[in-house]
Short mmCIF file of C-alpha atoms in Angstrom, two decimals:
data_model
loop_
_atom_site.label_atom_id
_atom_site.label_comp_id
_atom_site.label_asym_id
_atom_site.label_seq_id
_atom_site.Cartn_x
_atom_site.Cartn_y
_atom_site.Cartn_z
CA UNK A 1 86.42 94.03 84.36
CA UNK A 2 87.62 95.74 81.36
CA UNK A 3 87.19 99.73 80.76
CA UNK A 4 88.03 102.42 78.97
CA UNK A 5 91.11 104.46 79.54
CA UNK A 6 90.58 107.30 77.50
CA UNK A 7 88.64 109.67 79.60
CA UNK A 8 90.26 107.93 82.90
CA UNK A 9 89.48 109.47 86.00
CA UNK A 10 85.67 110.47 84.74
CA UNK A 11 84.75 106.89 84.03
CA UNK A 12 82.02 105.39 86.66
CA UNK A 13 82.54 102.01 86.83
CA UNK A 14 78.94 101.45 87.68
CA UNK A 15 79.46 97.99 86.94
CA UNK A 16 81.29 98.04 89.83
CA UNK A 17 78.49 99.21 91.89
CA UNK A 18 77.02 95.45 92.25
CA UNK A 19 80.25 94.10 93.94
CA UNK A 20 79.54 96.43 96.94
CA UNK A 21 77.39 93.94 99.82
CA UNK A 22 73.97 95.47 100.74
CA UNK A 23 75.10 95.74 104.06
CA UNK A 24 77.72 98.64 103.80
CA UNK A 25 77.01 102.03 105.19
CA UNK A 26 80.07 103.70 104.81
CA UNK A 27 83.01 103.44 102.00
CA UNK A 28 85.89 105.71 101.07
CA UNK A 29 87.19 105.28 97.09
CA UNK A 30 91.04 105.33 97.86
CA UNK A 31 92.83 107.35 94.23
CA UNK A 32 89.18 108.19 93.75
CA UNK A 33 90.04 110.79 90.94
CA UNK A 34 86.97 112.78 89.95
CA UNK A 35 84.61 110.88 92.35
CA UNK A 36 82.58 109.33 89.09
CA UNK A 37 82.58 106.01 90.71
CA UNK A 38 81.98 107.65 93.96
CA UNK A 39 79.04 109.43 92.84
CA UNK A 40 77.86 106.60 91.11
CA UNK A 41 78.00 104.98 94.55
CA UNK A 42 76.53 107.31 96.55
CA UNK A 43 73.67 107.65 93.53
CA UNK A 44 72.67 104.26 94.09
CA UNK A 45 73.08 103.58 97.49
CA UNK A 46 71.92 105.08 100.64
CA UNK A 47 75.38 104.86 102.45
CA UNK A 48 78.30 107.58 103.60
CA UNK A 49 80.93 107.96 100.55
CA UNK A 50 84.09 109.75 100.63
CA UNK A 51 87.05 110.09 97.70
CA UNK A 52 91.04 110.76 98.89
CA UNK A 53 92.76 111.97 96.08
CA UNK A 54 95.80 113.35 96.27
CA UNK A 55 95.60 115.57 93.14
CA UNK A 56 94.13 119.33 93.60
CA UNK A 57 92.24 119.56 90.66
CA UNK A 58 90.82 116.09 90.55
CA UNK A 59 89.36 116.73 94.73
CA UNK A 60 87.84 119.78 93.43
CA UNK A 61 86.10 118.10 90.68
CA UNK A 62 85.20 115.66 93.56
CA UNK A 63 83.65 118.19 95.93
CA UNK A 64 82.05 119.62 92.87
CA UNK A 65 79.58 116.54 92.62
CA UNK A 66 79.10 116.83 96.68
CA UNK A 67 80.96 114.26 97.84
CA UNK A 68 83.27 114.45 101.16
CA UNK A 69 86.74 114.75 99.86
CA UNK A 70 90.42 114.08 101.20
CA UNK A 71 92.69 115.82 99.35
CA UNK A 72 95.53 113.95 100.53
CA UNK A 73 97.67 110.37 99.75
CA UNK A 74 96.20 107.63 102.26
CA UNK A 75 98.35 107.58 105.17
CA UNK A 76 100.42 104.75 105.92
CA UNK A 77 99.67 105.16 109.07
CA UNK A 78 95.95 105.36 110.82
CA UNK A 79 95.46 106.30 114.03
CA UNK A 80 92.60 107.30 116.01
CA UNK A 81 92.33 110.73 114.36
CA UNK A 82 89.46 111.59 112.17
CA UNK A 83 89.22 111.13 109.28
CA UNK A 84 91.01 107.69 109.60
CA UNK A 85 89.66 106.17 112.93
CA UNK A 86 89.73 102.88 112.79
CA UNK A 87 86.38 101.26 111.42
CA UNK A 88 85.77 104.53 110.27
CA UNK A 89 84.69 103.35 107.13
CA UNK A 90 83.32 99.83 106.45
CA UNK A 91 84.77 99.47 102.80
CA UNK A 92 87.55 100.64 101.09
CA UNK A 93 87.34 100.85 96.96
CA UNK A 94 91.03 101.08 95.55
CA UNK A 95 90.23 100.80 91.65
CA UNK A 96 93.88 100.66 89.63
CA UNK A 97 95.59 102.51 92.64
CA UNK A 98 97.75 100.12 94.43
CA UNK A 99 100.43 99.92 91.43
CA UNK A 100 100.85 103.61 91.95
CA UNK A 101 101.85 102.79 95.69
CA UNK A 102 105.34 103.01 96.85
CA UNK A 103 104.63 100.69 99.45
CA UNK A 104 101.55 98.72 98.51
CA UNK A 105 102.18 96.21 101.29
CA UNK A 106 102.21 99.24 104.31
CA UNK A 107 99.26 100.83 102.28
CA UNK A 108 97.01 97.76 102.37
CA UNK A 109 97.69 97.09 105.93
CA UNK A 110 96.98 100.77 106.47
CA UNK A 111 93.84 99.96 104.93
CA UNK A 112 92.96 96.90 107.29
CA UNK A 113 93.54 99.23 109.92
CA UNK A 114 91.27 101.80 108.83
CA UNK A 115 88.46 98.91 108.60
CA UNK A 116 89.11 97.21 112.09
CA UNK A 117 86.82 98.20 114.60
CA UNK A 118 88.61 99.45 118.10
CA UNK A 119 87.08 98.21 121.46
CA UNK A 120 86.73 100.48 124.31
CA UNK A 121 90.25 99.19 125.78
CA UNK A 122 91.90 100.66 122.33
CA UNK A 123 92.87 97.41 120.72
CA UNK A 124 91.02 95.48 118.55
CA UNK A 125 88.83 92.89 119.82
CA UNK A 126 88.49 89.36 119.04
CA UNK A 127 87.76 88.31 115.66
CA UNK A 128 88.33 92.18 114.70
CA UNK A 129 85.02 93.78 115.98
CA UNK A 130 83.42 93.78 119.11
CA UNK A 131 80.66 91.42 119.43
CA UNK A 132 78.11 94.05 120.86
CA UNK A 133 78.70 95.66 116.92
CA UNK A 134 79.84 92.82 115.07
CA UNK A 135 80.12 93.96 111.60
CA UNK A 136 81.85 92.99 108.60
CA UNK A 137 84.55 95.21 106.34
CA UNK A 138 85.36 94.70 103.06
CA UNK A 139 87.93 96.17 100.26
CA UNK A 140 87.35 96.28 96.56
CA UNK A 141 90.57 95.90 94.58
CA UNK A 142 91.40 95.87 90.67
CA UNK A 143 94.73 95.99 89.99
CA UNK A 144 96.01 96.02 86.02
CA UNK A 145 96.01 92.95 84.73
CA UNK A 146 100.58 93.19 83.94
CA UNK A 147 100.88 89.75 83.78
CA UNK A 148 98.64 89.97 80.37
CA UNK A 149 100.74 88.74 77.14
CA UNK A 150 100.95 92.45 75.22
CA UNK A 151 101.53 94.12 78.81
CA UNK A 152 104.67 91.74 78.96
CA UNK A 153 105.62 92.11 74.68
CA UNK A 154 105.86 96.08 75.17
CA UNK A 155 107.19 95.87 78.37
CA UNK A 156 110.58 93.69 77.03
CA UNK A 157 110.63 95.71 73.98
CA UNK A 158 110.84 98.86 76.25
CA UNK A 159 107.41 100.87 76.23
CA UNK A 160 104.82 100.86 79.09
CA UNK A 161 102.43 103.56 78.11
CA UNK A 162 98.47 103.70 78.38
CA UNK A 163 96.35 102.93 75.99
CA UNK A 164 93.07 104.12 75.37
CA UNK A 165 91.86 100.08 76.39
CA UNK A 166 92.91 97.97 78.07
CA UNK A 167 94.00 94.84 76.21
#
């Protein structure tokens, strides 16, 4: 998938939209920006949506298009307080956020946690989810595509800046 970084954080992505399974009720958009993709989410399907964003102005524009916001990094941690119970939400979007991590391995395994489902005993059960409400979780991922020939030409000659496409 190839887009458009000029206006960034108000693209949609609603290409995007038809890589989300018909059987998801609930997703949060991880770095979800303005909430465009989000919205465009929430516009199509029939399911719970949420955006964490960490930057104030970007949430507000969020909550301005009604969608439940975070304003807040993803912990690194989840626990069993709302809003990051585990199997809280059943998918996770992270769309060119994980590069941004300082510790994308402890963020994506905060992420499984946030998708496993807890038994009543507080760990989780076999497989992941209890049987009585098997379900399945899912994550949607794009990272930039560094390994990309021009991505590695201006990286040795010393400039990494964005573009307004991606190559």
């Amino acid at each position: 998938y190839c887009h458009d970084y000029g206006n960034y954080q108000a693209e949609d992505r609603s290409p995007l939209t038809s890589m989300i399974p018909s059987d998801i009720e609930s997703l949060v958009d991880i770095g979800g920006g303005q909430g465009c993709f989000a919205a465009q989410v929430a516009k199509s399907r029939n399911i719970k949506v949420a955006v964490c964003e960490p930057s104030p102005l970007a949430a507000s524009l969020a909550r301005a298009k009604g969608l439940m916001v975070f304003e807040q990094n993803f912990p690194e941690r989840v626990d069993a307080k709302a809003p990051w119970a585990p199997g809280c939400f059943q998918m996770v979007s992270m769309l060119d956020v994980l590069e941004h991590a300082s510790d994308p391995l402890a963020l994506l395994c905060a992420v499984r946690r946030a998708l496993t489902v807890i038994d009543q005993e507080g760990s989780p059960s076999q497989q992941g989810f209890p049987s009585a409400r098997a379900r399945s979780a899912y994550l949607l991922l794009s990272v930039p595509n560094a390994g990309f020939w021009q991505c590695i030409e201006a990286t040795i000659a010393g400039r990494f800046s964005y573009e307004p496409v991606g190559p």
